[in-house]
mmCIF file of C-alpha atoms (C1' of nucleotides) in Angstrom:
data_model
loop_
_atom_site.group_PDB
_atom_site.id
_atom_site.type_symbol
_atom_site.label_atom_id
_atom_site.label_comp_id
_atom_site.label_asym_id
_atom_site.label_seq_id
_atom_site.Cartn_x
_atom_site.Cartn_y
_atom_site.Cartn_z
ATOM 1 C CA MET A 117 -11.636 -8.641 -1.263
ATOM 2 C CA THR A 118 -11.946 -6.469 1.845
ATOM 3 C CA PRO A 119 -14.425 -4.342 3.713
ATOM 4 C CA LEU A 120 -12.425 -1.157 3.113
ATOM 5 C CA TYR A 121 -12.040 -2.332 -0.406
ATOM 6 C CA ASP A 122 -16.021 -2.487 -0.593
ATOM 7 C CA ARG A 123 -16.202 0.771 1.040
ATOM 8 C CA ILE A 124 -14.448 2.777 -1.283
ATOM 9 C CA VAL A 125 -16.363 1.198 -3.922
ATOM 10 C CA LYS A 126 -19.504 2.484 -2.150
ATOM 11 C CA VAL A 127 -18.418 6.160 -1.676
ATOM 12 C CA ILE A 128 -17.302 6.292 -4.961
ATOM 13 C CA GLN A 129 -20.375 5.770 -6.270
ATOM 14 C CA GLN A 130 -21.680 8.288 -3.755
ATOM 15 C CA ILE A 131 -19.911 11.037 -5.587
ATOM 16 C CA PRO A 132 -22.782 13.451 -7.095
ATOM 17 C CA THR A 133 -22.509 14.316 -10.821
ATOM 18 C CA GLY A 134 -20.721 17.868 -10.792
ATOM 19 C CA LYS A 135 -18.315 17.450 -8.032
ATOM 20 C CA VAL A 136 -15.120 15.620 -7.343
ATOM 21 C CA ALA A 137 -13.703 14.099 -4.670
ATOM 22 C CA THR A 138 -10.071 13.000 -3.548
ATOM 23 C CA TYR A 139 -8.667 9.885 -3.061
ATOM 24 C CA GLY A 140 -7.814 11.164 0.827
ATOM 25 C CA GLN A 141 -11.809 12.062 0.997
ATOM 26 C CA ILE A 142 -12.824 8.676 -0.109
ATOM 27 C CA ALA A 143 -10.651 6.743 2.121
ATOM 28 C CA HIS A 144 -11.354 8.864 4.794
ATOM 29 C CA LEU A 145 -15.174 8.004 4.421
ATOM 30 C CA ALA A 146 -14.381 4.564 3.812
ATOM 31 C CA GLY A 147 -12.659 4.167 7.226
ATOM 32 C CA ASN A 148 -9.261 4.428 6.562
ATOM 33 C CA PRO A 149 -7.969 8.071 5.911
ATOM 34 C CA ARG A 150 -4.636 6.513 5.463
ATOM 35 C CA ALA A 151 -5.896 4.249 2.625
ATOM 36 C CA SER A 152 -5.704 6.516 -0.375
ATOM 37 C CA ARG A 153 -3.229 4.202 -2.080
ATOM 38 C CA THR A 154 -6.010 1.658 -2.089
ATOM 39 C CA VAL A 155 -8.673 3.954 -3.461
ATOM 40 C CA SER A 156 -6.247 3.641 -6.285
ATOM 41 C CA PHE A 157 -6.100 0.278 -6.556
ATOM 42 C CA VAL A 158 -9.733 -0.119 -6.344
ATOM 43 C CA LEU A 159 -10.308 2.032 -9.268
ATOM 44 C CA HIS A 160 -7.771 0.022 -11.384
ATOM 45 C CA SER A 161 -9.404 -3.000 -10.048
ATOM 46 C CA SER A 162 -13.372 -2.336 -10.324
ATOM 47 C CA SER A 163 -13.061 0.785 -12.786
ATOM 48 C CA SER A 164 -13.010 -1.663 -15.825
ATOM 49 C CA LYS A 165 -15.742 -4.022 -13.959
ATOM 50 C CA LEU A 166 -17.980 -1.655 -12.488
ATOM 51 C CA LYS A 167 -19.441 1.228 -13.533
ATOM 52 C CA LEU A 168 -17.537 3.536 -11.024
ATOM 53 C CA PRO A 169 -17.248 7.559 -11.377
ATOM 54 C CA TRP A 170 -13.177 7.154 -11.555
ATOM 55 C CA HIS A 171 -13.373 10.785 -13.512
ATOM 56 C CA ARG A 172 -14.597 12.348 -10.343
ATOM 57 C CA VAL A 173 -11.506 10.971 -7.998
ATOM 58 C CA ILE A 174 -8.823 13.208 -8.046
ATOM 59 C CA ASN A 175 -5.629 13.713 -5.955
ATOM 60 C CA SER A 176 -5.479 16.282 -3.091
ATOM 61 C CA LYS A 177 -3.772 18.676 -5.401
ATOM 62 C CA GLY A 178 -6.994 19.321 -7.220
ATOM 63 C CA SER A 179 -5.745 17.903 -10.377
ATOM 64 C CA ILE A 180 -5.925 14.512 -12.494
ATOM 65 C CA SER A 181 -3.336 12.200 -11.400
ATOM 66 C CA LEU A 182 -3.307 10.200 -14.654
ATOM 67 C CA PRO A 183 -0.416 11.016 -17.053
ATOM 68 C CA LYS A 184 -1.084 12.793 -20.109
ATOM 69 C CA GLY A 185 -2.035 9.918 -23.368
ATOM 70 C CA GLY A 186 -3.035 7.747 -20.042
ATOM 71 C CA GLY A 187 -6.328 8.818 -19.747
ATOM 72 C CA PHE A 188 -5.780 12.259 -18.818
ATOM 73 C CA GLU A 189 -7.553 13.912 -21.695
ATOM 74 C CA LYS A 190 -10.880 11.398 -21.021
ATOM 75 C CA GLN A 191 -10.774 12.477 -17.528
ATOM 76 C CA ARG A 192 -10.457 16.222 -18.085
ATOM 77 C CA ASP A 193 -13.167 15.680 -20.668
ATOM 78 C CA LEU A 194 -15.718 13.659 -18.704
ATOM 79 C CA LEU A 195 -15.423 16.660 -15.733
ATOM 80 C CA LEU A 196 -16.089 19.330 -18.169
ATOM 81 C CA LYS A 197 -19.141 17.483 -19.709
ATOM 82 C CA GLU A 198 -20.246 17.365 -15.862
ATOM 83 C CA GLY A 199 -19.683 21.075 -15.562
ATOM 84 C CA ILE A 200 -16.203 20.931 -13.851
ATOM 85 C CA ALA A 201 -14.210 24.068 -14.856
ATOM 86 C CA LEU A 202 -10.046 22.872 -15.153
ATOM 87 C CA ASP A 203 -7.063 24.996 -15.553
ATOM 88 C CA GLU A 204 -5.141 24.888 -18.463
ATOM 89 C CA LYS A 205 -2.978 22.195 -16.348
ATOM 90 C CA GLY A 206 -5.872 20.445 -15.256
ATOM 91 C CA HIS A 207 -6.292 21.881 -12.312
ATOM 92 C CA ILE A 208 -9.552 21.782 -10.118
ATOM 93 C CA ASP A 209 -11.058 24.178 -7.676
ATOM 94 C CA LEU A 210 -11.564 22.025 -4.574
ATOM 95 C CA LYS A 211 -13.339 24.881 -2.648
ATOM 96 C CA ARG A 212 -16.093 24.978 -5.561
ATOM 97 C CA TYR A 213 -16.364 21.219 -7.243
ATOM 98 C CA GLY A 214 -14.979 19.663 -4.297
ATOM 99 C CA TRP A 215 -17.664 16.869 -3.300
ATOM 100 C CA LYS A 216 -19.072 17.536 0.655
ATOM 101 C CA PRO A 217 -20.897 14.526 1.939
ATOM 102 C CA VAL A 218 -22.203 16.713 4.575
ATOM 103 C CA GLY A 219 -23.920 18.689 2.209
ATOM 104 C "C1'" DA B 297 6.705 -14.214 5.621
ATOM 105 C "C1'" DG B 298 9.495 -10.801 2.524
ATOM 106 C "C1'" DC B 299 9.637 -8.076 -1.569
ATOM 107 C "C1'" DA B 300 7.997 -4.732 -4.755
ATOM 108 C "C1'" DT B 301 4.293 -1.851 -7.174
ATOM 109 C "C1'" DG B 302 0.769 2.166 -7.132
ATOM 110 C "C1'" DA B 303 -4.505 6.939 -10.421
ATOM 111 C "C1'" DC B 304 -1.709 8.644 -3.164
ATOM 112 C "C1'" DT B 305 -0.953 12.378 1.112
ATOM 113 C "C1'" DA B 306 2.344 15.299 4.188
ATOM 114 C "C1'" DG B 307 6.336 18.276 4.934
ATOM 115 C "C1'" DG B 308 10.545 20.793 3.505
ATOM 116 C "C1'" DC B 309 13.627 23.239 0.162
ATOM 117 C "C1'" DA C 89 4.620 26.370 -7.693
ATOM 118 C "C1'" DG C 90 7.363 22.363 -8.533
ATOM 119 C "C1'" DC C 91 10.663 18.412 -7.052
ATOM 120 C "C1'" DC C 92 12.130 15.147 -3.527
ATOM 121 C "C1'" DT C 93 11.398 12.305 0.265
ATOM 122 C "C1'" DA C 94 9.279 9.424 4.109
ATOM 123 C "C1'" DG C 95 4.737 7.123 5.629
ATOM 124 C "C1'" DC C 96 0.218 4.314 4.606
ATOM 125 C "C1'" DC C 97 -2.339 0.421 3.003
ATOM 126 C "C1'" DA C 98 -3.766 -3.299 -0.254
ATOM 127 C "C1'" DT C 99 -2.195 -6.517 -3.856
ATOM 128 C "C1'" DG C 100 0.693 -10.588 -6.031
ATOM 129 C "C1'" DC C 101 4.335 -13.159 -6.767
#
DNA sequence: AGCATGACTAGGC
DNA sequence: AGCCTAGCCATGC
């Protein structure tokens, strides 16, 4: 466990419903904008332990990084249930659903 | 300490 | 828009 690791968990829990945040966004708020890889690690490690809104975490391209059959459909469904629209390929409009801690 | 892995990101073609 | 390469951070053996 590291301070950064704990920060990331907190940040993810701060993501409001109906919005999404990128790994870089979370990593930045956590203190290390370069720790995007660590964010993914947190989800793997805590998503099964803590109650984290992992489905609100996507890549900078605004798409679900999970592979088909590996959770892709699951995350897509959870996002749709929160009112987040996805493209045919799972693309999300970060300009519309992107989480903005400043507002 | 060194090597390998991962739900990433930015730049080039 | 899609694919490939290089860089970064933390974990596990």
